[in-house]
Amino acid sequence: MNDKIAARIIIGVTIAVPALVTLLYFIPKPSTVPDIVKHCPLLNAFLNGTCTVLLTISYIAIRNKRIILHKRLNITAFTLSAIFLLSYVTYHFFGKETLFPKDNPWRPVYLFILSSHIILAAIVLPMVLLSFYRGLTNQVARHRKIARWTLPIWIYVTTTGVVVYLMISPYYNF
């Protein structure tokens, strides 16, 4: 694959994912919900938390020049993020929206964390895809340049994903 094709794929995915996620809020929900759907939020938190750990270890590995370990950890984090996306879409296709209570004094904190999480998740998506592509194609200098920005944002997104789950989970009503 050349850079031009990769760029088209990255742009396509970057547009398609947020469009699909937005669409989920407007389509009618099915009348029956598979039992597995109620486990998606916990799975998503687990996947996000695992990605945070993998990305942190990956950073340590590359600082110690353990390139193969770094690559394997990032491939694993990328794969888990893809599984997260499938689980997230599944949940929001079937699941009923859970709102943080308006009278809870932590609501402004929750909304700030949730908002920053959503915005940065959309921003980091093309960065992750580009970093991943450049790493896999051994464009080391270009990979390093984008990864320097991608890593902290991706870690923030995966970490706040867990925080959002911990804050909203008491209010789930399945």
Short mmCIF file of the C-alpha atoms (twelve columns), coordinates in Angstrom:
data_MODEL
# 
_entry.id   MODEL 
# 
loop_
_atom_site.group_PDB 
_atom_site.id 
_atom_site.type_symbol 
_atom_site.label_atom_id 
_atom_site.label_alt_id 
_atom_site.label_comp_id 
_atom_site.label_asym_id 
_atom_site.label_seq_id 
_atom_site.Cartn_x 
_atom_site.Cartn_y 
_atom_site.Cartn_z 
_atom_site.pdbx_PDB_model_num 
ATOM 1   C CA . MET A 1   0.000   0.000   0.000  1 
ATOM 2   C CA . ASN A 2   1.354   3.423   -0.830 1 
ATOM 3   C CA . ASP A 3   0.936   6.631   1.158  1 
ATOM 4   C CA . LYS A 4   -1.806  7.968   -1.117 1 
ATOM 5   C CA . ILE A 5   -4.023  4.891   -0.645 1 
ATOM 6   C CA . ALA A 6   -3.318  4.884   3.101  1 
ATOM 7   C CA . ALA A 7   -4.289  8.561   3.314  1 
ATOM 8   C CA . ARG A 8   -7.587  7.856   1.549  1 
ATOM 9   C CA . ILE A 9   -8.345  4.973   3.916  1 
ATOM 10  C CA . ILE A 10  -7.446  7.066   6.971  1 
ATOM 11  C CA . ILE A 11  -9.654  9.940   5.778  1 
ATOM 12  C CA . GLY A 12  -12.496 7.524   4.981  1 
ATOM 13  C CA . VAL A 13  -12.355 5.853   8.391  1 
ATOM 14  C CA . THR A 14  -11.988 9.235   10.115 1 
ATOM 15  C CA . ILE A 15  -15.208 10.407  8.477  1 
ATOM 16  C CA . ALA A 16  -17.116 7.111   8.680  1 
ATOM 17  C CA . VAL A 17  -16.604 6.344   12.385 1 
ATOM 18  C CA . PRO A 18  -17.962 9.621   13.824 1 
ATOM 19  C CA . ALA A 19  -20.758 9.584   11.238 1 
ATOM 20  C CA . LEU A 20  -21.752 6.067   12.301 1 
ATOM 21  C CA . VAL A 21  -21.576 6.938   16.003 1 
ATOM 22  C CA . THR A 22  -23.707 10.060  15.416 1 
ATOM 23  C CA . LEU A 23  -26.196 8.061   13.358 1 
ATOM 24  C CA . LEU A 24  -26.664 5.643   16.282 1 
ATOM 25  C CA . TYR A 25  -28.383 8.402   18.269 1 
ATOM 26  C CA . PHE A 26  -30.962 9.011   15.549 1 
ATOM 27  C CA . ILE A 27  -31.990 5.537   14.447 1 
ATOM 28  C CA . PRO A 28  -34.815 3.795   16.296 1 
ATOM 29  C CA . LYS A 29  -33.743 1.186   18.806 1 
ATOM 30  C CA . PRO A 30  -34.776 -2.447  18.294 1 
ATOM 31  C CA . SER A 31  -37.537 -3.620  20.606 1 
ATOM 32  C CA . THR A 32  -35.526 -6.558  21.949 1 
ATOM 33  C CA . VAL A 33  -32.037 -6.229  23.354 1 
ATOM 34  C CA . PRO A 34  -29.707 -9.248  23.450 1 
ATOM 35  C CA . ASP A 35  -28.541 -10.036 26.994 1 
ATOM 36  C CA . ILE A 36  -24.901 -9.625  25.971 1 
ATOM 37  C CA . VAL A 37  -25.443 -5.905  25.333 1 
ATOM 38  C CA . LYS A 38  -25.665 -5.137  29.052 1 
ATOM 39  C CA . HIS A 39  -22.061 -6.322  29.389 1 
ATOM 40  C CA . CYS A 40  -20.718 -3.963  26.699 1 
ATOM 41  C CA . PRO A 41  -20.029 -0.966  28.993 1 
ATOM 42  C CA . LEU A 42  -17.904 -3.068  31.352 1 
ATOM 43  C CA . LEU A 43  -16.147 -4.674  28.385 1 
ATOM 44  C CA . ASN A 44  -15.493 -1.209  26.954 1 
ATOM 45  C CA . ALA A 45  -13.997 -0.014  30.242 1 
ATOM 46  C CA . PHE A 46  -11.835 -3.148  30.424 1 
ATOM 47  C CA . LEU A 47  -10.641 -2.662  26.829 1 
ATOM 48  C CA . ASN A 48  -9.888  1.020   27.471 1 
ATOM 49  C CA . GLY A 49  -8.020  0.271   30.680 1 
ATOM 50  C CA . THR A 50  -6.036  -2.487  29.007 1 
ATOM 51  C CA . CYS A 51  -5.131  -0.128  26.162 1 
ATOM 52  C CA . THR A 52  -3.894  2.452   28.676 1 
ATOM 53  C CA . VAL A 53  -1.597  -0.145  30.239 1 
ATOM 54  C CA . LEU A 54  -0.405  -1.472  26.854 1 
ATOM 55  C CA . LEU A 55  0.325   2.016   25.517 1 
ATOM 56  C CA . THR A 56  2.256   2.910   28.657 1 
ATOM 57  C CA . ILE A 57  4.334   -0.274  28.478 1 
ATOM 58  C CA . SER A 58  4.815   0.306   24.743 1 
ATOM 59  C CA . TYR A 59  6.227   3.755   25.446 1 
ATOM 60  C CA . ILE A 60  8.617   2.310   28.024 1 
ATOM 61  C CA . ALA A 61  9.610   -0.432  25.558 1 
ATOM 62  C CA . ILE A 62  10.482  2.019   22.776 1 
ATOM 63  C CA . ARG A 63  12.436  4.218   25.196 1 
ATOM 64  C CA . ASN A 64  14.464  1.075   25.971 1 
ATOM 65  C CA . LYS A 65  14.899  0.322   22.245 1 
ATOM 66  C CA . ARG A 66  12.737  -2.812  22.416 1 
ATOM 67  C CA . ILE A 67  11.238  -2.193  18.984 1 
ATOM 68  C CA . ILE A 68  9.599   -5.583  18.432 1 
ATOM 69  C CA . LEU A 69  7.890   -5.461  21.840 1 
ATOM 70  C CA . HIS A 70  6.800   -1.864  21.123 1 
ATOM 71  C CA . LYS A 71  5.309   -2.930  17.789 1 
ATOM 72  C CA . ARG A 72  3.489   -5.935  19.270 1 
ATOM 73  C CA . LEU A 73  2.039   -3.900  22.117 1 
ATOM 74  C CA . ASN A 74  0.795   -1.238  19.713 1 
ATOM 75  C CA . ILE A 75  -0.741  -3.819  17.391 1 
ATOM 76  C CA . THR A 76  -2.498  -5.306  20.415 1 
ATOM 77  C CA . ALA A 77  -3.708  -1.875  21.611 1 
ATOM 78  C CA . PHE A 78  -4.904  -1.066  18.088 1 
ATOM 79  C CA . THR A 79  -6.767  -4.387  17.876 1 
ATOM 80  C CA . LEU A 80  -8.376  -3.899  21.292 1 
ATOM 81  C CA . SER A 81  -9.421  -0.387  20.263 1 
ATOM 82  C CA . ALA A 82  -11.085 -1.849  17.170 1 
ATOM 83  C CA . ILE A 83  -12.907 -4.395  19.356 1 
ATOM 84  C CA . PHE A 84  -13.893 -1.512  21.655 1 
ATOM 85  C CA . LEU A 85  -15.376 0.327   18.697 1 
ATOM 86  C CA . LEU A 86  -17.440 -2.716  17.693 1 
ATOM 87  C CA . SER A 87  -18.676 -3.156  21.259 1 
ATOM 88  C CA . TYR A 88  -19.434 0.561   21.581 1 
ATOM 89  C CA . VAL A 89  -21.440 0.582   18.356 1 
ATOM 90  C CA . THR A 90  -23.278 -2.582  19.418 1 
ATOM 91  C CA . TYR A 91  -24.193 -1.096  22.780 1 
ATOM 92  C CA . HIS A 92  -25.383 2.194   21.335 1 
ATOM 93  C CA . PHE A 93  -27.339 0.427   18.609 1 
ATOM 94  C CA . PHE A 94  -29.315 -1.592  21.157 1 
ATOM 95  C CA . GLY A 95  -28.790 0.157   24.464 1 
ATOM 96  C CA . LYS A 96  -30.839 2.849   26.050 1 
ATOM 97  C CA . GLU A 97  -28.987 6.078   26.775 1 
ATOM 98  C CA . THR A 98  -28.007 6.498   30.412 1 
ATOM 99  C CA . LEU A 99  -27.898 10.062  31.701 1 
ATOM 100 C CA . PHE A 100 -25.896 11.297  34.652 1 
ATOM 101 C CA . PRO A 101 -28.396 12.651  37.221 1 
ATOM 102 C CA . LYS A 102 -28.966 16.393  36.991 1 
ATOM 103 C CA . ASP A 103 -29.040 16.781  40.758 1 
ATOM 104 C CA . ASN A 104 -25.698 15.036  41.308 1 
ATOM 105 C CA . PRO A 105 -23.047 17.594  42.358 1 
ATOM 106 C CA . TRP A 106 -20.444 15.696  40.279 1 
ATOM 107 C CA . ARG A 107 -22.408 16.272  37.056 1 
ATOM 108 C CA . PRO A 108 -20.270 19.217  35.830 1 
ATOM 109 C CA . VAL A 109 -17.105 17.160  36.383 1 
ATOM 110 C CA . TYR A 110 -18.652 14.169  34.614 1 
ATOM 111 C CA . LEU A 111 -19.798 16.297  31.670 1 
ATOM 112 C CA . PHE A 112 -16.366 17.916  31.345 1 
ATOM 113 C CA . ILE A 113 -14.610 14.541  31.357 1 
ATOM 114 C CA . LEU A 114 -17.161 13.042  28.964 1 
ATOM 115 C CA . SER A 115 -16.989 16.012  26.576 1 
ATOM 116 C CA . SER A 116 -13.195 16.088  26.492 1 
ATOM 117 C CA . HIS A 117 -13.168 12.306  26.042 1 
ATOM 118 C CA . ILE A 118 -15.539 12.447  23.050 1 
ATOM 119 C CA . ILE A 119 -13.812 15.393  21.363 1 
ATOM 120 C CA . LEU A 120 -10.326 13.972  21.809 1 
ATOM 121 C CA . ALA A 121 -11.472 10.490  20.711 1 
ATOM 122 C CA . ALA A 122 -12.562 12.003  17.398 1 
ATOM 123 C CA . ILE A 123 -9.322  13.981  17.092 1 
ATOM 124 C CA . VAL A 124 -7.040  11.076  17.958 1 
ATOM 125 C CA . LEU A 125 -8.616  8.598   15.521 1 
ATOM 126 C CA . PRO A 126 -6.786  9.811   12.391 1 
ATOM 127 C CA . MET A 127 -3.646  10.329  14.469 1 
ATOM 128 C CA . VAL A 128 -3.726  6.699   15.652 1 
ATOM 129 C CA . LEU A 129 -4.337  5.449   12.129 1 
ATOM 130 C CA . LEU A 130 -1.514  7.556   10.721 1 
ATOM 131 C CA . SER A 131 0.892   6.622   13.538 1 
ATOM 132 C CA . PHE A 132 0.015   2.971   13.091 1 
ATOM 133 C CA . TYR A 133 0.518   3.112   9.319  1 
ATOM 134 C CA . ARG A 134 3.839   4.920   9.599  1 
ATOM 135 C CA . GLY A 135 5.069   2.533   12.256 1 
ATOM 136 C CA . LEU A 136 4.111   -0.549  10.248 1 
ATOM 137 C CA . THR A 137 5.736   0.831   7.091  1 
ATOM 138 C CA . ASN A 138 8.960   1.692   8.952  1 
ATOM 139 C CA . GLN A 139 8.651   5.421   8.371  1 
ATOM 140 C CA . VAL A 140 10.335  5.819   11.745 1 
ATOM 141 C CA . ALA A 141 11.046  9.562   11.710 1 
ATOM 142 C CA . ARG A 142 7.516   10.387  10.492 1 
ATOM 143 C CA . HIS A 143 6.033   7.860   12.953 1 
ATOM 144 C CA . ARG A 144 7.936   9.413   15.840 1 
ATOM 145 C CA . LYS A 145 6.790   12.902  14.826 1 
ATOM 146 C CA . ILE A 146 3.056   12.054  14.948 1 
ATOM 147 C CA . ALA A 147 3.299   9.492   17.779 1 
ATOM 148 C CA . ARG A 148 4.708   12.181  20.069 1 
ATOM 149 C CA . TRP A 149 1.263   13.830  19.944 1 
ATOM 150 C CA . THR A 150 -0.847  10.711  19.459 1 
ATOM 151 C CA . LEU A 151 0.308   8.820   22.541 1 
ATOM 152 C CA . PRO A 152 -0.693  11.297  25.271 1 
ATOM 153 C CA . ILE A 153 -4.053  11.975  23.629 1 
ATOM 154 C CA . TRP A 154 -4.757  8.265   23.119 1 
ATOM 155 C CA . ILE A 155 -3.817  7.531   26.737 1 
ATOM 156 C CA . TYR A 156 -6.075  10.374  27.899 1 
ATOM 157 C CA . VAL A 157 -8.966  8.994   25.836 1 
ATOM 158 C CA . THR A 158 -8.535  5.426   27.073 1 
ATOM 159 C CA . THR A 159 -8.119  6.547   30.689 1 
ATOM 160 C CA . THR A 160 -11.096 8.891   30.646 1 
ATOM 161 C CA . GLY A 161 -13.118 6.099   29.031 1 
ATOM 162 C CA . VAL A 162 -12.634 4.118   32.239 1 
ATOM 163 C CA . VAL A 163 -13.395 7.166   34.412 1 
ATOM 164 C CA . VAL A 164 -16.602 7.876   32.481 1 
ATOM 165 C CA . TYR A 165 -17.669 4.242   32.940 1 
ATOM 166 C CA . LEU A 166 -16.951 4.334   36.685 1 
ATOM 167 C CA . MET A 167 -18.935 7.547   37.071 1 
ATOM 168 C CA . ILE A 168 -21.991 6.503   34.995 1 
ATOM 169 C CA . SER A 169 -22.150 2.783   35.832 1 
ATOM 170 C CA . PRO A 170 -24.222 3.185   39.035 1 
ATOM 171 C CA . TYR A 171 -26.981 4.692   36.872 1 
ATOM 172 C CA . TYR A 172 -27.235 1.949   34.257 1 
ATOM 173 C CA . ASN A 173 -30.727 0.479   34.105 1 
ATOM 174 C CA . PHE A 174 -30.796 -2.682  32.022 1 
# 
